[in-house]
């Protein structure tokens, strides 16, 4: 018998002083049975860091040919492809060919560092690729905020992120490994 996704209701208030974006998004997020709380919260963090009226969460883990988050133009062109984790060289290459901009949020500590060392040489040709690394301790703290019904306040300033839920706070400082040209 197949396991069903768990539904999370999220009110995500984003105050991004770096991009001057201030908006509240009401999201219904399906957490795949194999998805951890850490990955779910990294997905919400990535959404907040790229927040836009056109940004959408996709089917994520249940679909191989879609990113975790994407943004399409009004005419249907794929403007932004956001992937989480440690995608293969092939997936990075295909993503960069499909979208105007690709952002990868790597996390997981040492495995993320090994992954980046392995693929960074092959990514230099992609002017539309940005790679961010999230510390293992910070993403673990973020996972501690997960709840089936969440009101998250995300404040972004000078590249630093404060995520608060009720009386709990997690701080995340994404490290840029590669920037778009």
PDB file of C-alpha atoms in Angstrom:
ATOM      1  CA  UNK A   1       0.000   0.000   0.000  1.00  0.00           C
ATOM      2  CA  UNK A   2       1.390   3.382  -0.992  1.00  0.00           C
ATOM      3  CA  UNK A   3       1.912   5.966   1.694  1.00  0.00           C
ATOM      4  CA  UNK A   4       0.151   9.290   1.211  1.00  0.00           C
ATOM      5  CA  UNK A   5       1.647  12.736   1.448  1.00  0.00           C
ATOM      6  CA  UNK A   6       1.082  14.746   4.620  1.00  0.00           C
ATOM      7  CA  UNK A   7      -0.524  18.134   4.069  1.00  0.00           C
ATOM      8  CA  UNK A   8       0.928  21.201   5.774  1.00  0.00           C
ATOM      9  CA  UNK A   9      -0.842  24.570   5.878  1.00  0.00           C
ATOM     10  CA  UNK A  10       1.662  27.409   5.918  1.00  0.00           C
ATOM     11  CA  UNK A  11       1.240  31.144   6.248  1.00  0.00           C
ATOM     12  CA  UNK A  12       4.597  32.490   5.122  1.00  0.00           C
ATOM     13  CA  UNK A  13       5.205  36.186   5.812  1.00  0.00           C
ATOM     14  CA  UNK A  14       8.310  37.330   3.956  1.00  0.00           C
ATOM     15  CA  UNK A  15      10.110  40.573   4.769  1.00  0.00           C
ATOM     16  CA  UNK A  16      13.069  40.675   2.400  1.00  0.00           C
ATOM     17  CA  UNK A  17      14.936  43.921   3.002  1.00  0.00           C
ATOM     18  CA  UNK A  18      17.590  42.938   0.433  1.00  0.00           C
ATOM     19  CA  UNK A  19      15.072  42.744  -2.440  1.00  0.00           C
ATOM     20  CA  UNK A  20      12.412  45.078  -0.961  1.00  0.00           C
ATOM     21  CA  UNK A  21       9.819  42.326  -1.101  1.00  0.00           C
ATOM     22  CA  UNK A  22       7.144  42.206   1.608  1.00  0.00           C
ATOM     23  CA  UNK A  23       4.302  39.764   1.177  1.00  0.00           C
ATOM     24  CA  UNK A  24       2.383  36.984   2.908  1.00  0.00           C
ATOM     25  CA  UNK A  25       1.869  33.704   1.061  1.00  0.00           C
ATOM     26  CA  UNK A  26      -0.711  31.125   2.101  1.00  0.00           C
ATOM     27  CA  UNK A  27       0.656  27.763   1.006  1.00  0.00           C
ATOM     28  CA  UNK A  28      -0.647  24.228   1.085  1.00  0.00           C
ATOM     29  CA  UNK A  29       2.403  21.977   1.031  1.00  0.00           C
ATOM     30  CA  UNK A  30       2.332  18.241   0.403  1.00  0.00           C
ATOM     31  CA  UNK A  31       5.149  16.542   2.287  1.00  0.00           C
ATOM     32  CA  UNK A  32       6.173  13.377   0.430  1.00  0.00           C
ATOM     33  CA  UNK A  33       6.368  10.267   2.684  1.00  0.00           C
ATOM     34  CA  UNK A  34      10.146  10.105   2.153  1.00  0.00           C
ATOM     35  CA  UNK A  35      10.666  13.829   2.807  1.00  0.00           C
ATOM     36  CA  UNK A  36      12.133  14.876   6.153  1.00  0.00           C
ATOM     37  CA  UNK A  37      11.071  17.898   8.187  1.00  0.00           C
ATOM     38  CA  UNK A  38      14.496  19.362   7.393  1.00  0.00           C
ATOM     39  CA  UNK A  39      13.911  19.138   3.629  1.00  0.00           C
ATOM     40  CA  UNK A  40      10.384  20.529   3.970  1.00  0.00           C
ATOM     41  CA  UNK A  41      11.666  23.543   5.893  1.00  0.00           C
ATOM     42  CA  UNK A  42      14.546  24.067   3.431  1.00  0.00           C
ATOM     43  CA  UNK A  43      11.901  24.085   0.683  1.00  0.00           C
ATOM     44  CA  UNK A  44       9.969  26.808   2.524  1.00  0.00           C
ATOM     45  CA  UNK A  45      13.190  28.753   3.135  1.00  0.00           C
ATOM     46  CA  UNK A  46      14.069  28.543  -0.578  1.00  0.00           C
ATOM     47  CA  UNK A  47      10.563  29.754  -1.415  1.00  0.00           C
ATOM     48  CA  UNK A  48      11.005  32.760   0.885  1.00  0.00           C
ATOM     49  CA  UNK A  49      14.466  33.583  -0.495  1.00  0.00           C
ATOM     50  CA  UNK A  50      13.047  33.679  -4.035  1.00  0.00           C
ATOM     51  CA  UNK A  51       9.525  34.869  -3.170  1.00  0.00           C
ATOM     52  CA  UNK A  52       7.502  36.336  -5.999  1.00  0.00           C
ATOM     53  CA  UNK A  53       3.832  36.437  -6.953  1.00  0.00           C
ATOM     54  CA  UNK A  54       4.527  33.947  -9.787  1.00  0.00           C
ATOM     55  CA  UNK A  55       6.624  31.510  -7.687  1.00  0.00           C
ATOM     56  CA  UNK A  56       5.113  28.037  -7.191  1.00  0.00           C
ATOM     57  CA  UNK A  57       5.908  24.914  -5.227  1.00  0.00           C
ATOM     58  CA  UNK A  58       5.891  21.898  -7.549  1.00  0.00           C
ATOM     59  CA  UNK A  59       5.305  18.206  -6.950  1.00  0.00           C
ATOM     60  CA  UNK A  60       8.974  18.014  -5.924  1.00  0.00           C
ATOM     61  CA  UNK A  61      10.147  14.541  -4.901  1.00  0.00           C
ATOM     62  CA  UNK A  62       7.292  12.783  -6.687  1.00  0.00           C
ATOM     63  CA  UNK A  63       8.328  14.107 -10.127  1.00  0.00           C
ATOM     64  CA  UNK A  64      11.796  13.648 -11.632  1.00  0.00           C
ATOM     65  CA  UNK A  65      11.576  16.285 -14.376  1.00  0.00           C
ATOM     66  CA  UNK A  66      10.424  19.187 -12.196  1.00  0.00           C
ATOM     67  CA  UNK A  67      12.333  21.308  -9.702  1.00  0.00           C
ATOM     68  CA  UNK A  68      11.150  21.765  -6.129  1.00  0.00           C
ATOM     69  CA  UNK A  69      10.064  25.329  -6.889  1.00  0.00           C
ATOM     70  CA  UNK A  70       9.655  27.176 -10.133  1.00  0.00           C
ATOM     71  CA  UNK A  71       8.588  30.466 -11.576  1.00  0.00           C
ATOM     72  CA  UNK A  72       7.089  30.757 -15.021  1.00  0.00           C
ATOM     73  CA  UNK A  73       6.443  33.915 -16.985  1.00  0.00           C
ATOM     74  CA  UNK A  74       2.892  34.829 -17.961  1.00  0.00           C
ATOM     75  CA  UNK A  75       3.618  33.355 -21.397  1.00  0.00           C
ATOM     76  CA  UNK A  76       4.811  30.044 -19.910  1.00  0.00           C
ATOM     77  CA  UNK A  77       8.615  30.350 -20.129  1.00  0.00           C
ATOM     78  CA  UNK A  78      10.494  28.845 -17.221  1.00  0.00           C
ATOM     79  CA  UNK A  79      12.205  31.822 -15.572  1.00  0.00           C
ATOM     80  CA  UNK A  80      13.445  30.242 -12.335  1.00  0.00           C
ATOM     81  CA  UNK A  81      14.269  26.652 -11.393  1.00  0.00           C
ATOM     82  CA  UNK A  82      14.971  26.021  -7.695  1.00  0.00           C
ATOM     83  CA  UNK A  83      16.398  22.651  -6.663  1.00  0.00           C
ATOM     84  CA  UNK A  84      17.226  21.334  -3.202  1.00  0.00           C
ATOM     85  CA  UNK A  85      19.894  18.906  -2.117  1.00  0.00           C
ATOM     86  CA  UNK A  86      22.707  17.501  -4.225  1.00  0.00           C
ATOM     87  CA  UNK A  87      21.576  17.081  -7.846  1.00  0.00           C
ATOM     88  CA  UNK A  88      23.708  15.142 -10.287  1.00  0.00           C
ATOM     89  CA  UNK A  89      25.862  16.784 -12.932  1.00  0.00           C
ATOM     90  CA  UNK A  90      23.312  15.713 -15.548  1.00  0.00           C
ATOM     91  CA  UNK A  91      20.381  17.272 -13.664  1.00  0.00           C
ATOM     92  CA  UNK A  92      22.303  20.539 -13.211  1.00  0.00           C
ATOM     93  CA  UNK A  93      23.113  20.644 -16.924  1.00  0.00           C
ATOM     94  CA  UNK A  94      19.506  19.906 -17.954  1.00  0.00           C
ATOM     95  CA  UNK A  95      18.104  22.461 -15.503  1.00  0.00           C
ATOM     96  CA  UNK A  96      20.408  25.192 -16.800  1.00  0.00           C
ATOM     97  CA  UNK A  97      19.210  24.432 -20.334  1.00  0.00           C
ATOM     98  CA  UNK A  98      15.535  24.677 -19.375  1.00  0.00           C
ATOM     99  CA  UNK A  99      15.375  27.815 -17.231  1.00  0.00           C
ATOM    100  CA  UNK A 100      16.564  31.405 -17.361  1.00  0.00           C
ATOM    101  CA  UNK A 101      18.016  31.075 -13.843  1.00  0.00           C
ATOM    102  CA  UNK A 102      18.753  28.011 -11.721  1.00  0.00           C
ATOM    103  CA  UNK A 103      19.316  28.145  -7.961  1.00  0.00           C
ATOM    104  CA  UNK A 104      20.471  25.092  -6.019  1.00  0.00           C
ATOM    105  CA  UNK A 105      20.262  25.003  -2.231  1.00  0.00           C
ATOM    106  CA  UNK A 106      22.734  22.350  -1.090  1.00  0.00           C
ATOM    107  CA  UNK A 107      22.517  21.175   2.502  1.00  0.00           C
ATOM    108  CA  UNK A 108      23.582  18.219   4.598  1.00  0.00           C
ATOM    109  CA  UNK A 109      27.023  19.142   5.895  1.00  0.00           C
ATOM    110  CA  UNK A 110      30.014  17.137   4.684  1.00  0.00           C
ATOM    111  CA  UNK A 111      28.182  15.364   1.811  1.00  0.00           C
ATOM    112  CA  UNK A 112      27.261  18.796   0.376  1.00  0.00           C
ATOM    113  CA  UNK A 113      30.915  19.871   0.497  1.00  0.00           C
ATOM    114  CA  UNK A 114      32.016  16.653  -1.255  1.00  0.00           C
ATOM    115  CA  UNK A 115      29.257  17.099  -3.870  1.00  0.00           C
ATOM    116  CA  UNK A 116      30.347  20.683  -4.595  1.00  0.00           C
ATOM    117  CA  UNK A 117      34.032  19.740  -4.875  1.00  0.00           C
ATOM    118  CA  UNK A 118      33.047  17.057  -7.380  1.00  0.00           C
ATOM    119  CA  UNK A 119      30.837  19.159  -9.684  1.00  0.00           C
ATOM    120  CA  UNK A 120      32.064  22.752  -9.352  1.00  0.00           C
ATOM    121  CA  UNK A 121      34.494  22.455 -12.265  1.00  0.00           C
ATOM    122  CA  UNK A 122      31.716  21.410 -14.644  1.00  0.00           C
ATOM    123  CA  UNK A 123      29.444  24.297 -13.576  1.00  0.00           C
ATOM    124  CA  UNK A 124      31.690  27.178 -14.667  1.00  0.00           C
ATOM    125  CA  UNK A 125      30.090  27.264 -18.126  1.00  0.00           C
ATOM    126  CA  UNK A 126      26.615  27.960 -16.721  1.00  0.00           C
ATOM    127  CA  UNK A 127      26.145  31.715 -16.399  1.00  0.00           C
ATOM    128  CA  UNK A 128      22.569  31.209 -15.160  1.00  0.00           C
ATOM    129  CA  UNK A 129      23.486  28.962 -12.185  1.00  0.00           C
ATOM    130  CA  UNK A 130      23.638  30.014  -8.553  1.00  0.00           C
ATOM    131  CA  UNK A 131      24.631  27.531  -5.833  1.00  0.00           C
ATOM    132  CA  UNK A 132      23.960  28.193  -2.155  1.00  0.00           C
ATOM    133  CA  UNK A 133      25.078  26.061   0.780  1.00  0.00           C
ATOM    134  CA  UNK A 134      23.133  25.804   4.030  1.00  0.00           C
ATOM    135  CA  UNK A 135      24.854  24.687   7.216  1.00  0.00           C
ATOM    136  CA  UNK A 136      23.801  21.382   8.725  1.00  0.00           C
ATOM    137  CA  UNK A 137      23.282  22.884  12.180  1.00  0.00           C
ATOM    138  CA  UNK A 138      21.121  25.697  10.806  1.00  0.00           C
ATOM    139  CA  UNK A 139      18.899  23.388   8.737  1.00  0.00           C
ATOM    140  CA  UNK A 140      18.498  21.095  11.759  1.00  0.00           C
ATOM    141  CA  UNK A 141      17.337  24.117  13.796  1.00  0.00           C
ATOM    142  CA  UNK A 142      14.966  25.006  10.968  1.00  0.00           C
ATOM    143  CA  UNK A 143      13.504  21.480  11.027  1.00  0.00           C
ATOM    144  CA  UNK A 144      12.650  22.028  14.686  1.00  0.00           C
ATOM    145  CA  UNK A 145      10.108  24.662  13.617  1.00  0.00           C
ATOM    146  CA  UNK A 146       8.097  22.234  11.440  1.00  0.00           C
ATOM    147  CA  UNK A 147       4.447  21.849  12.309  1.00  0.00           C
ATOM    148  CA  UNK A 148       1.365  20.759  10.331  1.00  0.00           C
ATOM    149  CA  UNK A 149      -0.062  24.258  10.663  1.00  0.00           C
ATOM    150  CA  UNK A 150       2.593  26.981  10.589  1.00  0.00           C
ATOM    151  CA  UNK A 151       2.715  30.753  10.687  1.00  0.00           C
ATOM    152  CA  UNK A 152       6.276  31.563   9.703  1.00  0.00           C
ATOM    153  CA  UNK A 153       7.774  35.036   9.729  1.00  0.00           C
ATOM    154  CA  UNK A 154      10.903  35.189   7.579  1.00  0.00           C
ATOM    155  CA  UNK A 155      13.103  38.278   7.759  1.00  0.00           C
ATOM    156  CA  UNK A 156      15.954  38.588   5.278  1.00  0.00           C
ATOM    157  CA  UNK A 157      18.600  41.280   5.610  1.00  0.00           C
ATOM    158  CA  UNK A 158      22.195  41.419   4.340  1.00  0.00           C
ATOM    159  CA  UNK A 159      21.951  37.785   3.243  1.00  0.00           C
ATOM    160  CA  UNK A 160      21.040  36.577   6.725  1.00  0.00           C
ATOM    161  CA  UNK A 161      17.694  34.937   7.448  1.00  0.00           C
ATOM    162  CA  UNK A 162      15.677  34.822  10.643  1.00  0.00           C
ATOM    163  CA  UNK A 163      12.802  32.351  10.662  1.00  0.00           C
ATOM    164  CA  UNK A 164      10.345  32.565  13.523  1.00  0.00           C
ATOM    165  CA  UNK A 165       7.361  30.409  14.393  1.00  0.00           C
ATOM    166  CA  UNK A 166       5.454  31.231  17.569  1.00  0.00           C
ATOM    167  CA  UNK A 167       8.148  31.741  20.218  1.00  0.00           C
ATOM    168  CA  UNK A 168      10.850  29.747  18.406  1.00  0.00           C
ATOM    169  CA  UNK A 169      13.525  31.232  16.124  1.00  0.00           C
ATOM    170  CA  UNK A 170      16.058  29.740  13.742  1.00  0.00           C
ATOM    171  CA  UNK A 171      18.836  31.686  12.031  1.00  0.00           C
ATOM    172  CA  UNK A 172      20.198  30.710   8.634  1.00  0.00           C
ATOM    173  CA  UNK A 173      23.055  32.286   6.689  1.00  0.00           C
ATOM    174  CA  UNK A 174      23.178  30.834   3.168  1.00  0.00           C
ATOM    175  CA  UNK A 175      26.720  30.725   1.771  1.00  0.00           C
ATOM    176  CA  UNK A 176      27.070  31.527  -1.921  1.00  0.00           C
ATOM    177  CA  UNK A 177      29.276  28.919  -3.618  1.00  0.00           C
ATOM    178  CA  UNK A 178      28.572  30.139  -7.153  1.00  0.00           C
ATOM    179  CA  UNK A 179      26.746  33.200  -8.437  1.00  0.00           C
ATOM    180  CA  UNK A 180      25.111  33.939 -11.766  1.00  0.00           C
ATOM    181  CA  UNK A 181      27.299  35.817 -14.228  1.00  0.00           C
TER     182      UNK A 181
END
